[in-house]
Structure formats: C-alpha cells, structure tokens
Amino acid sequence: MSAVSLLRRPGGATALAVALFVFETFWVLGGWEHEWAYPIIGWPPVVALSALAAYACWRLTRRPDLAAATRRFWRSLALACAALAVGEVTNAYDALSGPAPTQYISPVSMGLLLVVVLAMIWALLRLPAWQRTRGDWARFGLDAGVLVITSGGLLWRYWLSVDGQWTSQNTAMLAVCGLALIAMIAIVKVAFAGAGELDRRALHLLSVGVLLSASSGALAPALAERPYLNASFIAGPLASLFTVLAAERQRRTGAATATASTMAPRISVLPYLAVAGMSAILIGEEFDDGVEQLGTALCVAALTALVVVRQISALRDNRRLLETVDANLTRLQEYQAELDHEISHDALTGIANRSLFAEQVRSRLAGGARFHVVLLDLDDFKVINDRMGHGMGDALLRAVTSRLRSHLRPADFVARQGGDEFTLLLSDLDDDSLAIFLNDLLERVQEPLSLSGQDIAPRVSIGVTVAREGDTPEELIRRADVAMYAAKTTGGGRCTWFDPIMDQIADADARLAADLRQAIARDELFLLYQPIVELPHGRLAGVEALIRWRHPTQGLISPGVFIPLAERNGYIVELGRWVLREVVKQAREWELTYGDDAPEKVSVNISARQLREPGFPAEVAELLRDSGLTPYRLVAEVTETAVLGTGEALDAVRALHALGLRVALDDFGTGQSSLSLLVDCPVKILKVDKSFVDGVAGSSAQAVIVDGLIGITEGLRIDAVAEGVETADQAYRLHKMGYRFAQGFHFARPMPGADIALLMGVIPAGRKVDNLH
C-alpha cells in the first residue's frame, strides 16, 4: 500500500505518524549507546512528521461542517507546521553542513521556530473563545511571567551546570522554550474555558505536545557529547505527533458542541510550583556558602511557604463561596430551563408545541433546505372522549405521540398543534420516499392498542405539503390543514397531498358557507318530507323532514354539500334550529287539520352539535309548549356516533325522551356501531341504513345482518325502519324478514308538505303506494 493511499484512509495519517515517531524513538535510543555513521538518516522522519502534521491540519480546513473560526484555527496551525518542516530542513543543514555533526542552530532556523510558536499563539488569540476581560488578560500575563521566569531560572541553572558558560544560542533557545510554554498556557485556558466547535481533547493533546516538545528541546546541552544526535530528533516528532493526534480527534468528532465549562474553579498550582522550585535553587546555591547565608535562605523559604499556605487557605474559602454561588446559579438555570421547556412544549405529551414548531419551520426555511410539513389529525376523537372519558382521550394522545416519536428519524421534528392534531417536519425525503414513509407511519399509528383494558383502533387523517420559496410557517400549516381536511372528507384513515385545486375548493366552500349564513334570511331554504310506510300495504305511517337549499345562482345545492359545510363552521346549530321550528309548525298544522289521520311520526334530524348545545332540551320543550304539538308525534333522529358513550349528547337525548319525543337511531351500522346503545339510549325506532338494505335480495352478509337486526328490535320492542328501499323485490323480502316499516324511492320521493297533505287526503287505508315516485 502506497503512502498516498494510506493517507486517504480514515486514520491513515495517524498510523503513518505513529510509525515515523517509533522509528525516530528507536533511532535516538540506539544513538545514545552507539555512534551512528550516517546521522542524516535521523532527519527525514523529523521533516516528514512536520509535513504530515501540516497535511492533517489542512485537511480540517476543507470540512464544511466546521465553523469558519474553527477552520481558520486549523489553517493557521497547518501553516505553523509547514514552517516547522522548513525549520527542520534548515536545522538539518545547520547540523550536517560542517566537517562534523554539531548541535548548532542558525539564526534562520531559530527564527523559523519562533514563527511557529508565535503563529500558534496568534491562532489561539483569534478564537471566539478568547474574548477576555482585562482581569483575564492580567492573570494570563502573570501566569506567563511566572512560567517564563521560573523556566528561565531553571534552564539557566541547568545549562550553566552542563556547559559552564552562557551563550547567545542559549538565549535564543530560552526565548523559544518560553514562548512555547506561553502557548501551552493559552491552549489549556482555551480548552477549560470552552473553545466553541474546537474539540476540548484535541486542545489537550496540543498542549501536551507543546509541553513535551519544549521540555525535550531544553535537553540540547545534554547531547553535546553526541553530535550525531540532535534535540530536534525529540522535540520535533513530539510536537508533530500530538498535532496529528489532535487533528484526527477533531476529524472524528466533527463540530463539537459549544458549552461552557461546568467544572468548579481550581486553584492554580503554577505559581506555587514556581516558588518551590526557585526556593530549592536558592537553598542549594547557599548550602556551600556558610551557615549565615544558608540560614537566611531557609528563613526566606519558610516565610514564603507560610505566605503560600495562608493564601491557599483564603483561596479555598473563596472557592467554597464560589461553589455555593455556582450551585444556586445552577439551580436558577435549571428552573429557567424548566420554564423554557414548559413554554415551548406540550404539557400532556411532552413534545414541542405549535410555537416551537413554528420556530423550527422558520429556521429550516431560512436555511433553504427542502422539507415537508405533515399535519395529522385523529378521526372521531371526540367520540372517544365522550364515550370513554377525557382521561382515555389523553391516554390515546400520549400513545399516538409515543408511536410517532418511535417511527420518526433523529432529524425529524414532531409537535402537538393542539387538540387532536399533530404536526411533523420531515427533511431529506423525495416525494416517493416520503409516500412510503407516511404509509408506514399511518399503519403504525392505526394499529389497535389497549388502554386501561379498553381496545381502541385509532384512525388518522394526514395532510402533506412541501416547503416552497417565500413560504411562512403559517402558510405551510394552512396548506397541510387543507390537505388533511380533504383526507377526512374522503373517508379519513388516509394520507392526502396538498394540491392548489384544494385552495380553489376551499375558497368556493368559504363563499358557499357565507351564502349559507344568509340563506334563512333570504328564504332560500325549504323542507321536503319523505313518507315512511307500513308493509306490505303501504299505508302512510310517518314522514321524515329533509332540508333543501335553492341557491340564487347555483340552483339546488345537495345536502351532501352544505350539511358537512355547516357542521364544519358551526352553522349547523342555527340551521337545525330553523328546521326544528319549521317541522313543529308543519306537524301542528297537520294535527289541527287532520286530527288522528295526521302523520303519526314526523321525524327531524338532530345533529351532534345541537345535542351538545347547552339548554337544547329546554329549547325543544318551549317550542312544543308554544306550538301545542303533541310531543309523541315528533321523532328525534340522531346518529349513533352522536350519542355513543355517556357524554352531554346522550344526556340531551334522554331529556328529549323525557319530554315525550320518540328517539330514532339513524343510519345504524355505518358509524361506531355498538349494541349497547340500544340499552343505554332510549331508542324507540331503529333505522337500518341503505347500505345493508341493498343486499337483502341476495345471500350476502348484509342480508344476514338485516335479518338479525329484526330479531333484536322485536325482542327489545323497537320499531325497525328499512331505509333506501328502491325495488319491489327489496320491499317483499324485508316484509318476509319481519320488517313493518320502510321508506325509499320505491314508495315515494321527498315532497313538499302540501303534497303530503294531498297524500293523506287521497289514499284510503289498504291501498299500496308502490307507484308513487
């Protein structure tokens, strides 16, 4: 494997650096006891290690995930390593250019070493983390002064003991070592204070390398008797190796999280070590000069030690005080974090709320990335709340939240928009991948689950839209909401993508809804009545009131269009109030005109919203009292989903029954069917939905259900009415099964009240109404 291919592999630069360092270590150890015949062999690994360190640092400047300041630091370090490589080359020339190897370092080499150290210090000072107060700068200067003076004194004493004289080269080397130690202090301070996206351990590795390099460089006088070895064989490889290790550490961790140091303030031992070192030198120097000088030195050292102990004691007291303050500050920050979390998160589910979701969307929009917003709504959630209680509804919301979080990827974002609505933010998915993802999500969320012993099969409707340039969070959520309602209107339990045509439909619905609010005042609404007949002879047994709307420009609007519209915007309450008033007036008119021959049952549909209106039973009671209508003639038709459970709707139905009205359960079998309703709800009439009646002519499952229902209603003494009868064969089979009442186009279409009056007047008892269409 070539060196180039090794460098391209992850960790390849580190492996090559370690190999070169090991070679150089063996070269130095071997040369300690053996004089090498070719000293030049020791220099190429030194230069190669410096070049390798420059390459490792430069490679980090190409990382787009690192901040600009971080890349700038590694760029400066790469240039410093390149200068070090050049300095090693000139140092090798200095050592080998003479007739014999020497330890001589030329001013050019020394100048390059100074450039390396100054470049490192400059790179550290340009970091955002190095934003210091005047006090920080003063302490840094004091620490640097203590270190330089102490190391200078120690090196001066050591070099004099080895060489016996001080030279200009010693002065230059002392300057390099001092600056290197200052750089080490700067690295350590930046690492402990927080270095932005610079990895702390990478900085620790750099500081260790600088310290070891500076310390080994001071050993140059010890190699005077071994000129074929050089201090650069130790100092250079150490600095380069730890630089490569630091760069590799930064490469593997990427952009580190910028956090402030949470460690307790430490007492700096540097000044005290310096005092101890210099005191030891002082005592050593005075040991041979007599008792008087030695005694004075010992007194000075003792007094210094006592002052140090006194200062350390005071610092420890200050440290305990600071720890108390930090602890209180930490508790305050935790409390603030809890408040921030409560403000931005949903209390019930623990996920983000709509405000935090909007912030996330706003941030993604600013970044220009492509993403999708998904709005998910639970179908029939209110039915679950009313039937099983709000505690069960809360448990279902938490369960759905758990399923959403388990299915989403780390980069995705989920929030509770409010009520039973959730919003998702999905990134890095094309349309096809997103469709597969959402189908899997739909299946996962709709899996049956058991809550407190109750089996629930949740159904959800999902709306999806993609972010476009110029969008806002509100616009994205609006489009997803429009798509979600489109999914609901087509049956729910599905995922629908936003289409611009939906906005046109929504605008048309909004205009139609506005017209509907004026329909009563403009006298555009009217009622038709569809006969309910007895089988087999077809005698009129009652009528069902059906509302119609004649729009001034669009003509007749289907109830399948404007009734759901009224339910969505809440106008269904006012609409239902008008229908009920008109039906009571018409029923009373028939009662006064025809007496006992008037329709025995006049059915009016009551919406779920009406049943939940406070005071609705009292409103009906007042209407009956004012009109004088016999309550028993009025039939309140309600759907099973409207009264499923034990909510206010069921209480309202019971109150209507207490007034004397009969209660009919409409469209039985199409909603959340439960036979318990026939016991809990005071039902007197069961209306079997047309979808079951259509199958009575064969041997289908619908026929079996229709046949089974008649047995249940007879046992409970409930009248069964078959809806949507369209053929004579259906009427015949229903009568054979035991059905006594039916309605549908086979008998009569809906007609005005005046035609019902004519029907009562011209049809004698016993004559069929088969041919009334």
PDB file of C-alpha atoms in Angstrom, residues 26-262:
ATOM      1  CA  PHE A  26      14.495   3.865  18.261  1.00  0.00           C
ATOM      2  CA  TRP A  27      16.988   5.989  16.354  1.00  0.00           C
ATOM      3  CA  VAL A  28      17.551   8.252  19.403  1.00  0.00           C
ATOM      4  CA  LEU A  29      17.691   5.380  21.889  1.00  0.00           C
ATOM      5  CA  GLY A  30      20.083   3.467  19.679  1.00  0.00           C
ATOM      6  CA  GLY A  31      22.304   6.511  19.215  1.00  0.00           C
ATOM      7  CA  TRP A  32      22.568   7.005  22.969  1.00  0.00           C
ATOM      8  CA  GLU A  33      24.875   4.000  23.208  1.00  0.00           C
ATOM      9  CA  HIS A  34      26.040   3.729  19.623  1.00  0.00           C
ATOM     10  CA  GLU A  35      27.507   6.381  17.323  1.00  0.00           C
ATOM     11  CA  TRP A  36      25.608   6.405  14.041  1.00  0.00           C
ATOM     12  CA  ALA A  37      27.819   6.503  10.955  1.00  0.00           C
ATOM     13  CA  TYR A  38      25.152   8.305   8.873  1.00  0.00           C
ATOM     14  CA  PRO A  39      23.452  10.918  11.106  1.00  0.00           C
ATOM     15  CA  ILE A  40      21.473  12.196   8.125  1.00  0.00           C
ATOM     16  CA  ILE A  41      19.128   9.160   8.404  1.00  0.00           C
ATOM     17  CA  GLY A  42      17.607  10.655  11.539  1.00  0.00           C
ATOM     18  CA  TRP A  43      16.420  13.848   9.832  1.00  0.00           C
ATOM     19  CA  PRO A  44      13.930  12.733   7.089  1.00  0.00           C
ATOM     20  CA  PRO A  45      11.394  11.292   9.585  1.00  0.00           C
ATOM     21  CA  VAL A  46      11.512  14.572  11.536  1.00  0.00           C
ATOM     22  CA  VAL A  47      10.723  16.612   8.419  1.00  0.00           C
ATOM     23  CA  ALA A  48       8.132  14.079   7.242  1.00  0.00           C
ATOM     24  CA  LEU A  49       6.317  14.224  10.592  1.00  0.00           C
ATOM     25  CA  SER A  50       6.105  18.021  10.406  1.00  0.00           C
ATOM     26  CA  ALA A  51       4.760  17.839   6.842  1.00  0.00           C
ATOM     27  CA  LEU A  52       2.298  15.160   7.918  1.00  0.00           C
ATOM     28  CA  ALA A  53       1.061  17.397  10.761  1.00  0.00           C
ATOM     29  CA  ALA A  54       0.584  20.250   8.278  1.00  0.00           C
ATOM     30  CA  TYR A  55      -1.438  17.917   5.995  1.00  0.00           C
ATOM     31  CA  ALA A  56      -3.634  16.677   8.880  1.00  0.00           C
ATOM     32  CA  CYS A  57      -4.426  20.252   9.940  1.00  0.00           C
ATOM     33  CA  TRP A  58      -5.017  21.450   6.393  1.00  0.00           C
ATOM     34  CA  ARG A  59      -7.461  18.616   5.767  1.00  0.00           C
ATOM     35  CA  LEU A  60      -9.715  20.022   8.506  1.00  0.00           C
ATOM     36  CA  THR A  61      -9.975  23.346   6.687  1.00  0.00           C
ATOM     37  CA  ARG A  62     -11.954  21.532   3.951  1.00  0.00           C
ATOM     38  CA  ARG A  63     -14.666  20.400   6.361  1.00  0.00           C
ATOM     39  CA  PRO A  64     -17.904  22.353   5.636  1.00  0.00           C
ATOM     40  CA  ASP A  65     -19.483  21.229   8.925  1.00  0.00           C
ATOM     41  CA  LEU A  66     -16.924  23.205  10.962  1.00  0.00           C
ATOM     42  CA  ALA A  67     -17.389  26.884  11.751  1.00  0.00           C
ATOM     43  CA  ALA A  68     -15.283  29.460   9.920  1.00  0.00           C
ATOM     44  CA  ALA A  69     -13.360  30.336  13.109  1.00  0.00           C
ATOM     45  CA  THR A  70     -12.534  26.663  13.711  1.00  0.00           C
ATOM     46  CA  ARG A  71     -11.330  26.151  10.141  1.00  0.00           C
ATOM     47  CA  ARG A  72      -9.237  29.333  10.438  1.00  0.00           C
ATOM     48  CA  PHE A  73      -7.536  27.968  13.580  1.00  0.00           C
ATOM     49  CA  TRP A  74      -6.562  24.713  11.865  1.00  0.00           C
ATOM     50  CA  ARG A  75      -5.409  26.658   8.786  1.00  0.00           C
ATOM     51  CA  SER A  76      -3.068  28.737  10.964  1.00  0.00           C
ATOM     52  CA  LEU A  77      -1.822  25.586  12.640  1.00  0.00           C
ATOM     53  CA  ALA A  78      -1.198  23.974   9.242  1.00  0.00           C
ATOM     54  CA  LEU A  79       0.916  26.956   8.204  1.00  0.00           C
ATOM     55  CA  ALA A  80       2.806  26.760  11.508  1.00  0.00           C
ATOM     56  CA  CYS A  81       3.547  23.055  10.892  1.00  0.00           C
ATOM     57  CA  ALA A  82       4.688  23.845   7.360  1.00  0.00           C
ATOM     58  CA  ALA A  83       7.044  26.477   8.787  1.00  0.00           C
ATOM     59  CA  LEU A  84       8.243  23.863  11.296  1.00  0.00           C
ATOM     60  CA  ALA A  85       9.013  21.470   8.426  1.00  0.00           C
ATOM     61  CA  VAL A  86      11.084  24.175   6.709  1.00  0.00           C
ATOM     62  CA  GLY A  87      12.791  24.923  10.024  1.00  0.00           C
ATOM     63  CA  GLU A  88      13.660  21.238  10.446  1.00  0.00           C
ATOM     64  CA  VAL A  89      15.237  21.250   6.972  1.00  0.00           C
ATOM     65  CA  THR A  90      17.377  24.308   7.792  1.00  0.00           C
ATOM     66  CA  ASN A  91      18.237  22.809  11.184  1.00  0.00           C
ATOM     67  CA  ALA A  92      19.407  19.633   9.446  1.00  0.00           C
ATOM     68  CA  TYR A  93      21.583  21.768   7.178  1.00  0.00           C
ATOM     69  CA  ASP A  94      22.974  23.566  10.247  1.00  0.00           C
ATOM     70  CA  ALA A  95      23.860  20.267  11.929  1.00  0.00           C
ATOM     71  CA  LEU A  96      25.333  18.455   8.905  1.00  0.00           C
ATOM     72  CA  SER A  97      26.880  21.166   6.719  1.00  0.00           C
ATOM     73  CA  GLY A  98      30.176  21.264   8.637  1.00  0.00           C
ATOM     74  CA  PRO A  99      33.029  18.757   8.631  1.00  0.00           C
ATOM     75  CA  ALA A 100      31.369  17.009  11.596  1.00  0.00           C
ATOM     76  CA  PRO A 101      27.850  16.914  13.020  1.00  0.00           C
ATOM     77  CA  THR A 102      27.098  19.706  15.554  1.00  0.00           C
ATOM     78  CA  GLN A 103      24.289  20.967  17.759  1.00  0.00           C
ATOM     79  CA  TYR A 104      24.491  24.403  16.161  1.00  0.00           C
ATOM     80  CA  ILE A 105      21.201  26.178  15.311  1.00  0.00           C
ATOM     81  CA  SER A 106      21.480  29.064  12.883  1.00  0.00           C
ATOM     82  CA  PRO A 107      19.536  32.345  13.287  1.00  0.00           C
ATOM     83  CA  VAL A 108      17.362  31.318  10.292  1.00  0.00           C
ATOM     84  CA  SER A 109      16.342  28.052  11.973  1.00  0.00           C
ATOM     85  CA  MET A 110      15.813  29.806  15.277  1.00  0.00           C
ATOM     86  CA  GLY A 111      13.702  32.463  13.575  1.00  0.00           C
ATOM     87  CA  LEU A 112      11.511  29.795  11.937  1.00  0.00           C
ATOM     88  CA  LEU A 113      10.980  28.128  15.325  1.00  0.00           C
ATOM     89  CA  LEU A 114       9.922  31.487  16.757  1.00  0.00           C
ATOM     90  CA  VAL A 115       7.493  31.930  13.831  1.00  0.00           C
ATOM     91  CA  VAL A 116       5.969  28.502  14.576  1.00  0.00           C
ATOM     92  CA  VAL A 117       5.324  29.353  18.236  1.00  0.00           C
ATOM     93  CA  LEU A 118       4.069  32.872  17.505  1.00  0.00           C
ATOM     94  CA  ALA A 119       1.721  31.540  14.787  1.00  0.00           C
ATOM     95  CA  MET A 120       0.240  29.079  17.283  1.00  0.00           C
ATOM     96  CA  ILE A 121      -0.303  31.820  19.873  1.00  0.00           C
ATOM     97  CA  TRP A 122      -1.840  34.089  17.225  1.00  0.00           C
ATOM     98  CA  ALA A 123      -4.237  31.323  16.125  1.00  0.00           C
ATOM     99  CA  LEU A 124      -5.377  30.843  19.730  1.00  0.00           C
ATOM    100  CA  LEU A 125      -5.903  34.557  20.329  1.00  0.00           C
ATOM    101  CA  ARG A 126      -8.156  34.802  17.241  1.00  0.00           C
ATOM    102  CA  LEU A 127     -10.568  32.154  18.533  1.00  0.00           C
ATOM    103  CA  PRO A 128     -14.042  33.413  19.605  1.00  0.00           C
ATOM    104  CA  ALA A 129     -13.478  31.686  22.949  1.00  0.00           C
ATOM    105  CA  TRP A 130     -10.562  34.039  23.616  1.00  0.00           C
ATOM    106  CA  GLN A 131     -12.806  37.030  24.368  1.00  0.00           C
ATOM    107  CA  ARG A 132     -11.252  38.041  27.680  1.00  0.00           C
ATOM    108  CA  THR A 133     -11.781  40.772  30.223  1.00  0.00           C
ATOM    109  CA  ARG A 134      -8.950  42.922  31.457  1.00  0.00           C
ATOM    110  CA  GLY A 135      -8.742  40.770  34.569  1.00  0.00           C
ATOM    111  CA  ASP A 136      -8.387  37.631  32.432  1.00  0.00           C
ATOM    112  CA  TRP A 137      -5.596  39.256  30.443  1.00  0.00           C
ATOM    113  CA  ALA A 138      -3.854  40.330  33.655  1.00  0.00           C
ATOM    114  CA  ARG A 139      -3.994  36.819  35.095  1.00  0.00           C
ATOM    115  CA  PHE A 140      -2.798  35.341  31.819  1.00  0.00           C
ATOM    116  CA  GLY A 141       0.141  37.776  31.810  1.00  0.00           C
ATOM    117  CA  LEU A 142       1.007  36.954  35.419  1.00  0.00           C
ATOM    118  CA  ASP A 143       0.880  33.194  34.762  1.00  0.00           C
ATOM    119  CA  ALA A 144       3.041  33.660  31.669  1.00  0.00           C
ATOM    120  CA  GLY A 145       5.529  35.775  33.610  1.00  0.00           C
ATOM    121  CA  VAL A 146       5.732  33.241  36.440  1.00  0.00           C
ATOM    122  CA  LEU A 147       6.295  30.411  33.993  1.00  0.00           C
ATOM    123  CA  VAL A 148       8.905  32.261  31.922  1.00  0.00           C
ATOM    124  CA  ILE A 149      10.876  33.464  34.959  1.00  0.00           C
ATOM    125  CA  THR A 150      10.800  30.039  36.611  1.00  0.00           C
ATOM    126  CA  SER A 151      11.674  28.089  33.489  1.00  0.00           C
ATOM    127  CA  GLY A 152      14.337  30.662  32.637  1.00  0.00           C
ATOM    128  CA  GLY A 153      15.914  30.333  36.052  1.00  0.00           C
ATOM    129  CA  LEU A 154      15.841  26.548  35.958  1.00  0.00           C
ATOM    130  CA  LEU A 155      17.220  26.376  32.424  1.00  0.00           C
ATOM    131  CA  TRP A 156      19.895  28.968  33.248  1.00  0.00           C
ATOM    132  CA  ARG A 157      20.957  26.923  36.241  1.00  0.00           C
ATOM    133  CA  TYR A 158      20.830  23.642  34.289  1.00  0.00           C
ATOM    134  CA  TRP A 159      22.683  24.902  31.201  1.00  0.00           C
ATOM    135  CA  LEU A 160      25.376  26.566  33.294  1.00  0.00           C
ATOM    136  CA  SER A 161      25.930  23.339  35.205  1.00  0.00           C
ATOM    137  CA  VAL A 162      26.356  21.452  31.911  1.00  0.00           C
ATOM    138  CA  ASP A 163      28.300  23.904  29.702  1.00  0.00           C
ATOM    139  CA  GLY A 164      29.764  26.175  32.362  1.00  0.00           C
ATOM    140  CA  GLN A 165      29.014  29.289  30.279  1.00  0.00           C
ATOM    141  CA  TRP A 166      26.055  31.151  28.798  1.00  0.00           C
ATOM    142  CA  THR A 167      25.917  31.832  25.057  1.00  0.00           C
ATOM    143  CA  SER A 168      23.705  33.791  22.680  1.00  0.00           C
ATOM    144  CA  GLN A 169      22.337  30.470  21.384  1.00  0.00           C
ATOM    145  CA  ASN A 170      21.195  29.661  24.914  1.00  0.00           C
ATOM    146  CA  THR A 171      19.342  32.980  24.984  1.00  0.00           C
ATOM    147  CA  ALA A 172      17.560  32.239  21.699  1.00  0.00           C
ATOM    148  CA  MET A 173      16.660  28.721  22.811  1.00  0.00           C
ATOM    149  CA  LEU A 174      15.349  30.111  26.098  1.00  0.00           C
ATOM    150  CA  ALA A 175      13.106  32.527  24.159  1.00  0.00           C
ATOM    151  CA  VAL A 176      11.696  29.652  22.049  1.00  0.00           C
ATOM    152  CA  CYS A 177      11.065  27.496  25.108  1.00  0.00           C
ATOM    153  CA  GLY A 178       9.418  30.393  26.972  1.00  0.00           C
ATOM    154  CA  LEU A 179       7.099  31.230  24.101  1.00  0.00           C
ATOM    155  CA  ALA A 180       6.219  27.556  23.701  1.00  0.00           C
ATOM    156  CA  LEU A 181       5.251  27.371  27.358  1.00  0.00           C
ATOM    157  CA  ILE A 182       3.142  30.527  26.974  1.00  0.00           C
ATOM    158  CA  ALA A 183       1.383  28.846  24.043  1.00  0.00           C
ATOM    159  CA  MET A 184       0.773  25.809  26.235  1.00  0.00           C
ATOM    160  CA  ILE A 185      -0.873  28.026  28.900  1.00  0.00           C
ATOM    161  CA  ALA A 186      -3.070  29.650  26.241  1.00  0.00           C
ATOM    162  CA  ILE A 187      -4.168  26.258  24.877  1.00  0.00           C
ATOM    163  CA  VAL A 188      -5.040  24.973  28.341  1.00  0.00           C
ATOM    164  CA  LYS A 189      -7.025  28.119  29.205  1.00  0.00           C
ATOM    165  CA  VAL A 190      -8.975  27.964  25.954  1.00  0.00           C
ATOM    166  CA  ALA A 191      -9.698  24.260  26.482  1.00  0.00           C
ATOM    167  CA  PHE A 192     -11.025  24.775  30.003  1.00  0.00           C
ATOM    168  CA  ALA A 193     -12.980  27.949  29.153  1.00  0.00           C
ATOM    169  CA  GLY A 194     -14.797  26.424  26.176  1.00  0.00           C
ATOM    170  CA  ALA A 195     -13.460  26.506  22.636  1.00  0.00           C
ATOM    171  CA  GLY A 196     -16.589  26.753  20.520  1.00  0.00           C
ATOM    172  CA  GLU A 197     -16.506  23.948  17.937  1.00  0.00           C
ATOM    173  CA  LEU A 198     -12.903  23.070  18.752  1.00  0.00           C
ATOM    174  CA  ASP A 199     -12.773  19.703  20.465  1.00  0.00           C
ATOM    175  CA  ARG A 200     -11.501  20.040  24.046  1.00  0.00           C
ATOM    176  CA  ARG A 201      -9.485  16.844  23.932  1.00  0.00           C
ATOM    177  CA  ALA A 202      -7.871  17.952  20.706  1.00  0.00           C
ATOM    178  CA  LEU A 203      -6.683  21.069  22.524  1.00  0.00           C
ATOM    179  CA  HIS A 204      -5.462  18.963  25.445  1.00  0.00           C
ATOM    180  CA  LEU A 205      -3.411  16.869  23.030  1.00  0.00           C
ATOM    181  CA  LEU A 206      -1.923  20.020  21.531  1.00  0.00           C
ATOM    182  CA  SER A 207      -0.962  21.340  24.976  1.00  0.00           C
ATOM    183  CA  VAL A 208       0.709  18.051  25.921  1.00  0.00           C
ATOM    184  CA  GLY A 209       2.656  18.071  22.659  1.00  0.00           C
ATOM    185  CA  VAL A 210       3.840  21.647  23.168  1.00  0.00           C
ATOM    186  CA  LEU A 211       4.894  20.941  26.780  1.00  0.00           C
ATOM    187  CA  LEU A 212       6.819  17.778  25.895  1.00  0.00           C
ATOM    188  CA  SER A 213       8.428  19.440  22.882  1.00  0.00           C
ATOM    189  CA  ALA A 214       9.546  22.474  24.891  1.00  0.00           C
ATOM    190  CA  SER A 215      10.857  20.280  27.696  1.00  0.00           C
ATOM    191  CA  SER A 216      12.795  17.975  25.370  1.00  0.00           C
ATOM    192  CA  GLY A 217      14.227  20.955  23.486  1.00  0.00           C
ATOM    193  CA  ALA A 218      15.853  22.065  26.726  1.00  0.00           C
ATOM    194  CA  LEU A 219      17.919  18.855  26.695  1.00  0.00           C
ATOM    195  CA  ALA A 220      20.132  20.152  23.883  1.00  0.00           C
ATOM    196  CA  PRO A 221      23.210  20.665  26.179  1.00  0.00           C
ATOM    197  CA  ALA A 222      22.958  17.039  27.283  1.00  0.00           C
ATOM    198  CA  LEU A 223      23.571  15.961  23.676  1.00  0.00           C
ATOM    199  CA  ALA A 224      26.764  17.972  23.278  1.00  0.00           C
ATOM    200  CA  GLU A 225      28.859  14.786  23.531  1.00  0.00           C
ATOM    201  CA  ARG A 226      26.655  13.048  20.911  1.00  0.00           C
ATOM    202  CA  PRO A 227      26.691  15.403  17.917  1.00  0.00           C
ATOM    203  CA  TYR A 228      25.206  12.736  15.637  1.00  0.00           C
ATOM    204  CA  LEU A 229      22.006  13.129  17.680  1.00  0.00           C
ATOM    205  CA  ASN A 230      20.040  16.354  17.863  1.00  0.00           C
ATOM    206  CA  ALA A 231      17.398  17.792  20.224  1.00  0.00           C
ATOM    207  CA  SER A 232      15.149  18.212  17.177  1.00  0.00           C
ATOM    208  CA  PHE A 233      15.002  14.384  16.943  1.00  0.00           C
ATOM    209  CA  ILE A 234      12.922  14.513  20.154  1.00  0.00           C
ATOM    210  CA  ALA A 235      11.215  17.926  20.194  1.00  0.00           C
ATOM    211  CA  GLY A 236      10.047  17.979  16.557  1.00  0.00           C
ATOM    212  CA  PRO A 237       8.483  14.469  16.407  1.00  0.00           C
ATOM    213  CA  LEU A 238       6.714  15.002  19.746  1.00  0.00           C
ATOM    214  CA  ALA A 239       5.120  18.262  18.611  1.00  0.00           C
ATOM    215  CA  SER A 240       4.187  16.832  15.197  1.00  0.00           C
ATOM    216  CA  LEU A 241       2.784  13.539  16.541  1.00  0.00           C
ATOM    217  CA  PHE A 242       0.485  15.219  19.059  1.00  0.00           C
ATOM    218  CA  THR A 243      -0.638  17.697  16.404  1.00  0.00           C
ATOM    219  CA  VAL A 244      -1.634  14.805  14.119  1.00  0.00           C
ATOM    220  CA  LEU A 245      -3.462  13.127  17.019  1.00  0.00           C
ATOM    221  CA  ALA A 246      -5.299  16.378  17.819  1.00  0.00           C
ATOM    222  CA  ALA A 247      -6.324  16.851  14.175  1.00  0.00           C
ATOM    223  CA  GLU A 248      -7.523  13.246  13.980  1.00  0.00           C
ATOM    224  CA  ARG A 249      -9.553  13.770  17.147  1.00  0.00           C
ATOM    225  CA  GLN A 250     -11.196  16.859  15.643  1.00  0.00           C
ATOM    226  CA  ARG A 251     -11.866  14.990  12.385  1.00  0.00           C
ATOM    227  CA  ARG A 252     -13.662  12.145  14.150  1.00  0.00           C
ATOM    228  CA  THR A 253     -15.787  14.306  16.466  1.00  0.00           C
ATOM    229  CA  GLY A 254     -16.650  16.961  13.873  1.00  0.00           C
ATOM    230  CA  ALA A 255     -18.269  20.131  15.176  1.00  0.00           C
ATOM    231  CA  ALA A 256     -18.140  19.945  18.950  1.00  0.00           C
ATOM    232  CA  THR A 257     -20.965  21.394  20.984  1.00  0.00           C
ATOM    233  CA  ALA A 258     -20.075  24.806  22.307  1.00  0.00           C
ATOM    234  CA  THR A 259     -20.631  24.520  26.032  1.00  0.00           C
ATOM    235  CA  ALA A 260     -19.170  26.462  28.853  1.00  0.00           C
ATOM    236  CA  SER A 261     -17.011  24.704  31.362  1.00  0.00           C
ATOM    237  CA  THR A 262     -19.016  23.407  34.313  1.00  0.00           C
TER     238      THR A 262
END
